[in-house]
């Protein structure tokens, strides 16, 4: 039986990117922080790099099932481990663009402005890149936002096959640039630059996931206790409804309860929304944080994503680490369309078994032949916030994810544009696979932050408007999904939130935007 105290300074629910970054920022000897993770530590073992184990047997994905809008069960591609979904992410750590923080017109509607500017986020992005160990090269992306300094590590470089594409794409008037990526690939680093990074866990700990870069260092600093395989069921509020008075969870066969000065949900955009909805009581009949806005669980987003195989019958692609390049020429209004289409980046090298796991019609021998001759891309377009795309909890406790993709015209046009480009470069056969509701790796938006409690769940520091000691620090806060991987932005916002929490605890800290924080606190 794990010895737990009855009370802590801070309880963090979830040990993923958001919770890990917050714990890392707050960890210190003498401070008492409890991290509660529903999954175990993921073992480092040969199956980490096994296509059969990861893609066919889905050994590491949750066995939990959710319902879709129509009530049909599906198995989500989500992972409950220390490090969360980042254990299987492709390690892209990209800043959102300055325009992403402003109203941005898309073919399918408007992505709303954020309540804070890119300039507010910039110093936290810089800190987040250092924490995650980002490799890249500034100044090559045509829409790169202003930076206060260079990337922490130089770009990892392209292998010859990708360097060829860089040259050819530049010859076509495009501006490919090194994808910012968090792997331990530099002097003294442990990265083996393998094919089993994107979509796999790293059995040598060389990927900049939340466990490696955030949580283990937080534990080493002191002041943090991590418990695993502990499922939080609900939050209990005091009689006023203004404070969380207890966190109830199951651990080691018992229902347990702890209290804290500050409680943070960092369980991911879907599970944080579900937790707050499950915690409804007489003071919060629609779920905690949902009294004024009715926004909790709404505006779920997960990007429009397509994997593309461009195949040449004449040459093999011997690349090992393919995820080193990105193209943003179509991210904003562009030469093809007067509105944004999205981001293109290299996809971890596809292998035959990976493809047949999702392309059921294709025999593995044929897909193995294609994989030897393909260059592979990940095409990502923004989906827009829609209040009817939402997370709810059915009476039996099952999560229901009602999601209808939008902004599909732009995404389909991006696929068409890149298909034409691949054929112009000598890759006549193009196979695409659009991701569906089961792919929830980029989940966001279910507890949007803002300056008005009538239209948002959280203030600009991710504190729940109508509860004085409750924060949500994961991708729930995003008011728009943008067209980029959200990990770095989650880390940056967690760093901002850490300053607010220290201020709430009465500690003096350097704060970048103290006026905003004080005004938020007064408004709350």
PDB file of N, CA, C and O in Angstrom, residues 236-245 279 281-284 287-289 291 464-470:
ATOM      1  N   UNK A 236     -14.688  16.841  -5.555  1.00  0.00           N
ATOM      2  CA  UNK A 236     -15.722  17.248  -4.611  1.00  0.00           C
ATOM      3  C   UNK A 236     -15.485  18.707  -4.245  1.00  0.00           C
ATOM      4  O   UNK A 236     -14.346  19.112  -3.986  1.00  0.00           O
ATOM      5  N   UNK A 237     -16.535  19.497  -4.243  1.00  0.00           N
ATOM      6  CA  UNK A 237     -16.393  20.899  -3.853  1.00  0.00           C
ATOM      7  C   UNK A 237     -16.915  21.110  -2.440  1.00  0.00           C
ATOM      8  O   UNK A 237     -17.704  20.318  -1.908  1.00  0.00           O
ATOM      9  N   UNK A 238     -16.496  22.212  -1.823  1.00  0.00           N
ATOM     10  CA  UNK A 238     -16.987  22.576  -0.498  1.00  0.00           C
ATOM     11  C   UNK A 238     -18.435  23.060  -0.606  1.00  0.00           C
ATOM     12  O   UNK A 238     -18.983  23.194  -1.715  1.00  0.00           O
ATOM     13  N   UNK A 239     -19.104  23.325   0.521  1.00  0.00           N
ATOM     14  CA  UNK A 239     -20.521  23.712   0.457  1.00  0.00           C
ATOM     15  C   UNK A 239     -20.799  24.950  -0.393  1.00  0.00           C
ATOM     16  O   UNK A 239     -21.887  25.066  -0.970  1.00  0.00           O
ATOM     17  N   UNK A 240     -19.818  25.837  -0.502  1.00  0.00           N
ATOM     18  CA  UNK A 240     -20.025  27.037  -1.320  1.00  0.00           C
ATOM     19  C   UNK A 240     -19.926  26.753  -2.812  1.00  0.00           C
ATOM     20  O   UNK A 240     -20.392  27.533  -3.639  1.00  0.00           O
ATOM     21  N   UNK A 241     -19.285  25.636  -3.153  1.00  0.00           N
ATOM     22  CA  UNK A 241     -19.029  25.323  -4.553  1.00  0.00           C
ATOM     23  C   UNK A 241     -17.860  26.070  -5.135  1.00  0.00           C
ATOM     24  O   UNK A 241     -17.514  25.881  -6.317  1.00  0.00           O
ATOM     25  N   UNK A 242     -17.189  26.893  -4.346  1.00  0.00           N
ATOM     26  CA  UNK A 242     -16.112  27.749  -4.857  1.00  0.00           C
ATOM     27  C   UNK A 242     -14.739  27.108  -4.773  1.00  0.00           C
ATOM     28  O   UNK A 242     -13.785  27.630  -5.342  1.00  0.00           O
ATOM     29  N   UNK A 243     -14.617  26.004  -4.053  1.00  0.00           N
ATOM     30  CA  UNK A 243     -13.306  25.370  -3.934  1.00  0.00           C
ATOM     31  C   UNK A 243     -13.456  23.853  -4.052  1.00  0.00           C
ATOM     32  O   UNK A 243     -14.443  23.271  -3.572  1.00  0.00           O
ATOM     33  N   UNK A 244     -12.464  23.223  -4.689  1.00  0.00           N
ATOM     34  CA  UNK A 244     -12.387  21.764  -4.678  1.00  0.00           C
ATOM     35  C   UNK A 244     -11.868  21.350  -3.311  1.00  0.00           C
ATOM     36  O   UNK A 244     -10.773  21.753  -2.898  1.00  0.00           O
ATOM     37  N   UNK A 245     -12.660  20.560  -2.606  1.00  0.00           N
ATOM     38  CA  UNK A 245     -12.282  20.157  -1.255  1.00  0.00           C
ATOM     39  C   UNK A 245     -11.686  18.753  -1.193  1.00  0.00           C
ATOM     40  O   UNK A 245     -11.075  18.394  -0.185  1.00  0.00           O
ATOM     41  N   UNK A 279     -18.200  15.323 -12.157  1.00  0.00           N
ATOM     42  CA  UNK A 279     -18.123  15.910 -10.817  1.00  0.00           C
ATOM     43  C   UNK A 279     -19.286  16.848 -10.513  1.00  0.00           C
ATOM     44  O   UNK A 279     -19.236  17.625  -9.556  1.00  0.00           O
ATOM     45  N   UNK A 281     -22.580  18.525  -9.103  1.00  0.00           N
ATOM     46  CA  UNK A 281     -23.207  18.480  -7.786  1.00  0.00           C
ATOM     47  C   UNK A 281     -24.257  19.582  -7.722  1.00  0.00           C
ATOM     48  O   UNK A 281     -24.546  20.228  -8.739  1.00  0.00           O
ATOM     49  N   UNK A 282     -24.833  19.831  -6.553  1.00  0.00           N
ATOM     50  CA  UNK A 282     -25.926  20.796  -6.492  1.00  0.00           C
ATOM     51  C   UNK A 282     -25.472  22.211  -6.794  1.00  0.00           C
ATOM     52  O   UNK A 282     -26.265  23.032  -7.275  1.00  0.00           O
ATOM     53  N   UNK A 283     -24.202  22.532  -6.538  1.00  0.00           N
ATOM     54  CA  UNK A 283     -23.676  23.858  -6.873  1.00  0.00           C
ATOM     55  C   UNK A 283     -23.203  23.938  -8.323  1.00  0.00           C
ATOM     56  O   UNK A 283     -23.075  25.015  -8.882  1.00  0.00           O
ATOM     57  N   UNK A 284     -22.922  22.799  -8.899  1.00  0.00           N
ATOM     58  CA  UNK A 284     -22.465  22.721 -10.291  1.00  0.00           C
ATOM     59  C   UNK A 284     -23.281  21.638 -11.001  1.00  0.00           C
ATOM     60  O   UNK A 284     -22.755  20.569 -11.345  1.00  0.00           O
ATOM     61  N   UNK A 287     -21.895  20.207 -14.291  1.00  0.00           N
ATOM     62  CA  UNK A 287     -20.468  19.909 -14.292  1.00  0.00           C
ATOM     63  C   UNK A 287     -19.679  21.095 -13.773  1.00  0.00           C
ATOM     64  O   UNK A 287     -20.083  22.260 -13.937  1.00  0.00           O
ATOM     65  N   UNK A 288     -18.553  20.822 -13.145  1.00  0.00           N
ATOM     66  CA  UNK A 288     -17.745  21.902 -12.576  1.00  0.00           C
ATOM     67  C   UNK A 288     -17.173  22.761 -13.709  1.00  0.00           C
ATOM     68  O   UNK A 288     -16.587  22.251 -14.662  1.00  0.00           O
ATOM     69  N   UNK A 289     -17.374  24.074 -13.579  1.00  0.00           N
ATOM     70  CA  UNK A 289     -16.884  25.005 -14.590  1.00  0.00           C
ATOM     71  C   UNK A 289     -17.879  25.291 -15.690  1.00  0.00           C
ATOM     72  O   UNK A 289     -17.543  25.961 -16.667  1.00  0.00           O
ATOM     73  N   UNK A 291     -21.262  26.422 -15.128  1.00  0.00           N
ATOM     74  CA  UNK A 291     -22.459  27.102 -14.646  1.00  0.00           C
ATOM     75  C   UNK A 291     -22.882  28.263 -15.527  1.00  0.00           C
ATOM     76  O   UNK A 291     -24.074  28.498 -15.732  1.00  0.00           O
ATOM     77  N   UNK A 464     -10.297  27.624 -13.690  1.00  0.00           N
ATOM     78  CA  UNK A 464     -11.744  27.552 -13.889  1.00  0.00           C
ATOM     79  C   UNK A 464     -12.381  28.809 -13.300  1.00  0.00           C
ATOM     80  O   UNK A 464     -12.100  29.177 -12.157  1.00  0.00           O
ATOM     81  N   UNK A 465     -13.217  29.468 -14.088  1.00  0.00           N
ATOM     82  CA  UNK A 465     -13.765  30.766 -13.677  1.00  0.00           C
ATOM     83  C   UNK A 465     -14.477  30.710 -12.336  1.00  0.00           C
ATOM     84  O   UNK A 465     -14.284  31.593 -11.486  1.00  0.00           O
ATOM     85  N   UNK A 466     -15.309  29.710 -12.121  1.00  0.00           N
ATOM     86  CA  UNK A 466     -16.166  29.743 -10.937  1.00  0.00           C
ATOM     87  C   UNK A 466     -15.697  28.835  -9.812  1.00  0.00           C
ATOM     88  O   UNK A 466     -16.451  28.520  -8.904  1.00  0.00           O
ATOM     89  N   UNK A 467     -14.434  28.391  -9.866  1.00  0.00           N
ATOM     90  CA  UNK A 467     -13.833  27.620  -8.771  1.00  0.00           C
ATOM     91  C   UNK A 467     -12.457  28.219  -8.494  1.00  0.00           C
ATOM     92  O   UNK A 467     -11.630  28.353  -9.395  1.00  0.00           O
ATOM     93  N   UNK A 468     -12.205  28.560  -7.243  1.00  0.00           N
ATOM     94  CA  UNK A 468     -11.034  29.374  -6.919  1.00  0.00           C
ATOM     95  C   UNK A 468      -9.715  28.615  -6.965  1.00  0.00           C
ATOM     96  O   UNK A 468      -8.652  29.232  -7.107  1.00  0.00           O
ATOM     97  N   UNK A 469      -9.742  27.304  -6.826  1.00  0.00           N
ATOM     98  CA  UNK A 469      -8.475  26.564  -6.722  1.00  0.00           C
ATOM     99  C   UNK A 469      -8.367  25.445  -7.743  1.00  0.00           C
ATOM    100  O   UNK A 469      -7.627  24.479  -7.542  1.00  0.00           O
ATOM    101  N   UNK A 470      -9.075  25.555  -8.876  1.00  0.00           N
ATOM    102  CA  UNK A 470      -9.071  24.493  -9.883  1.00  0.00           C
ATOM    103  C   UNK A 470      -8.579  25.023 -11.224  1.00  0.00           C
ATOM    104  O   UNK A 470      -9.082  26.044 -11.719  1.00  0.00           O
TER     105      UNK A 470
END
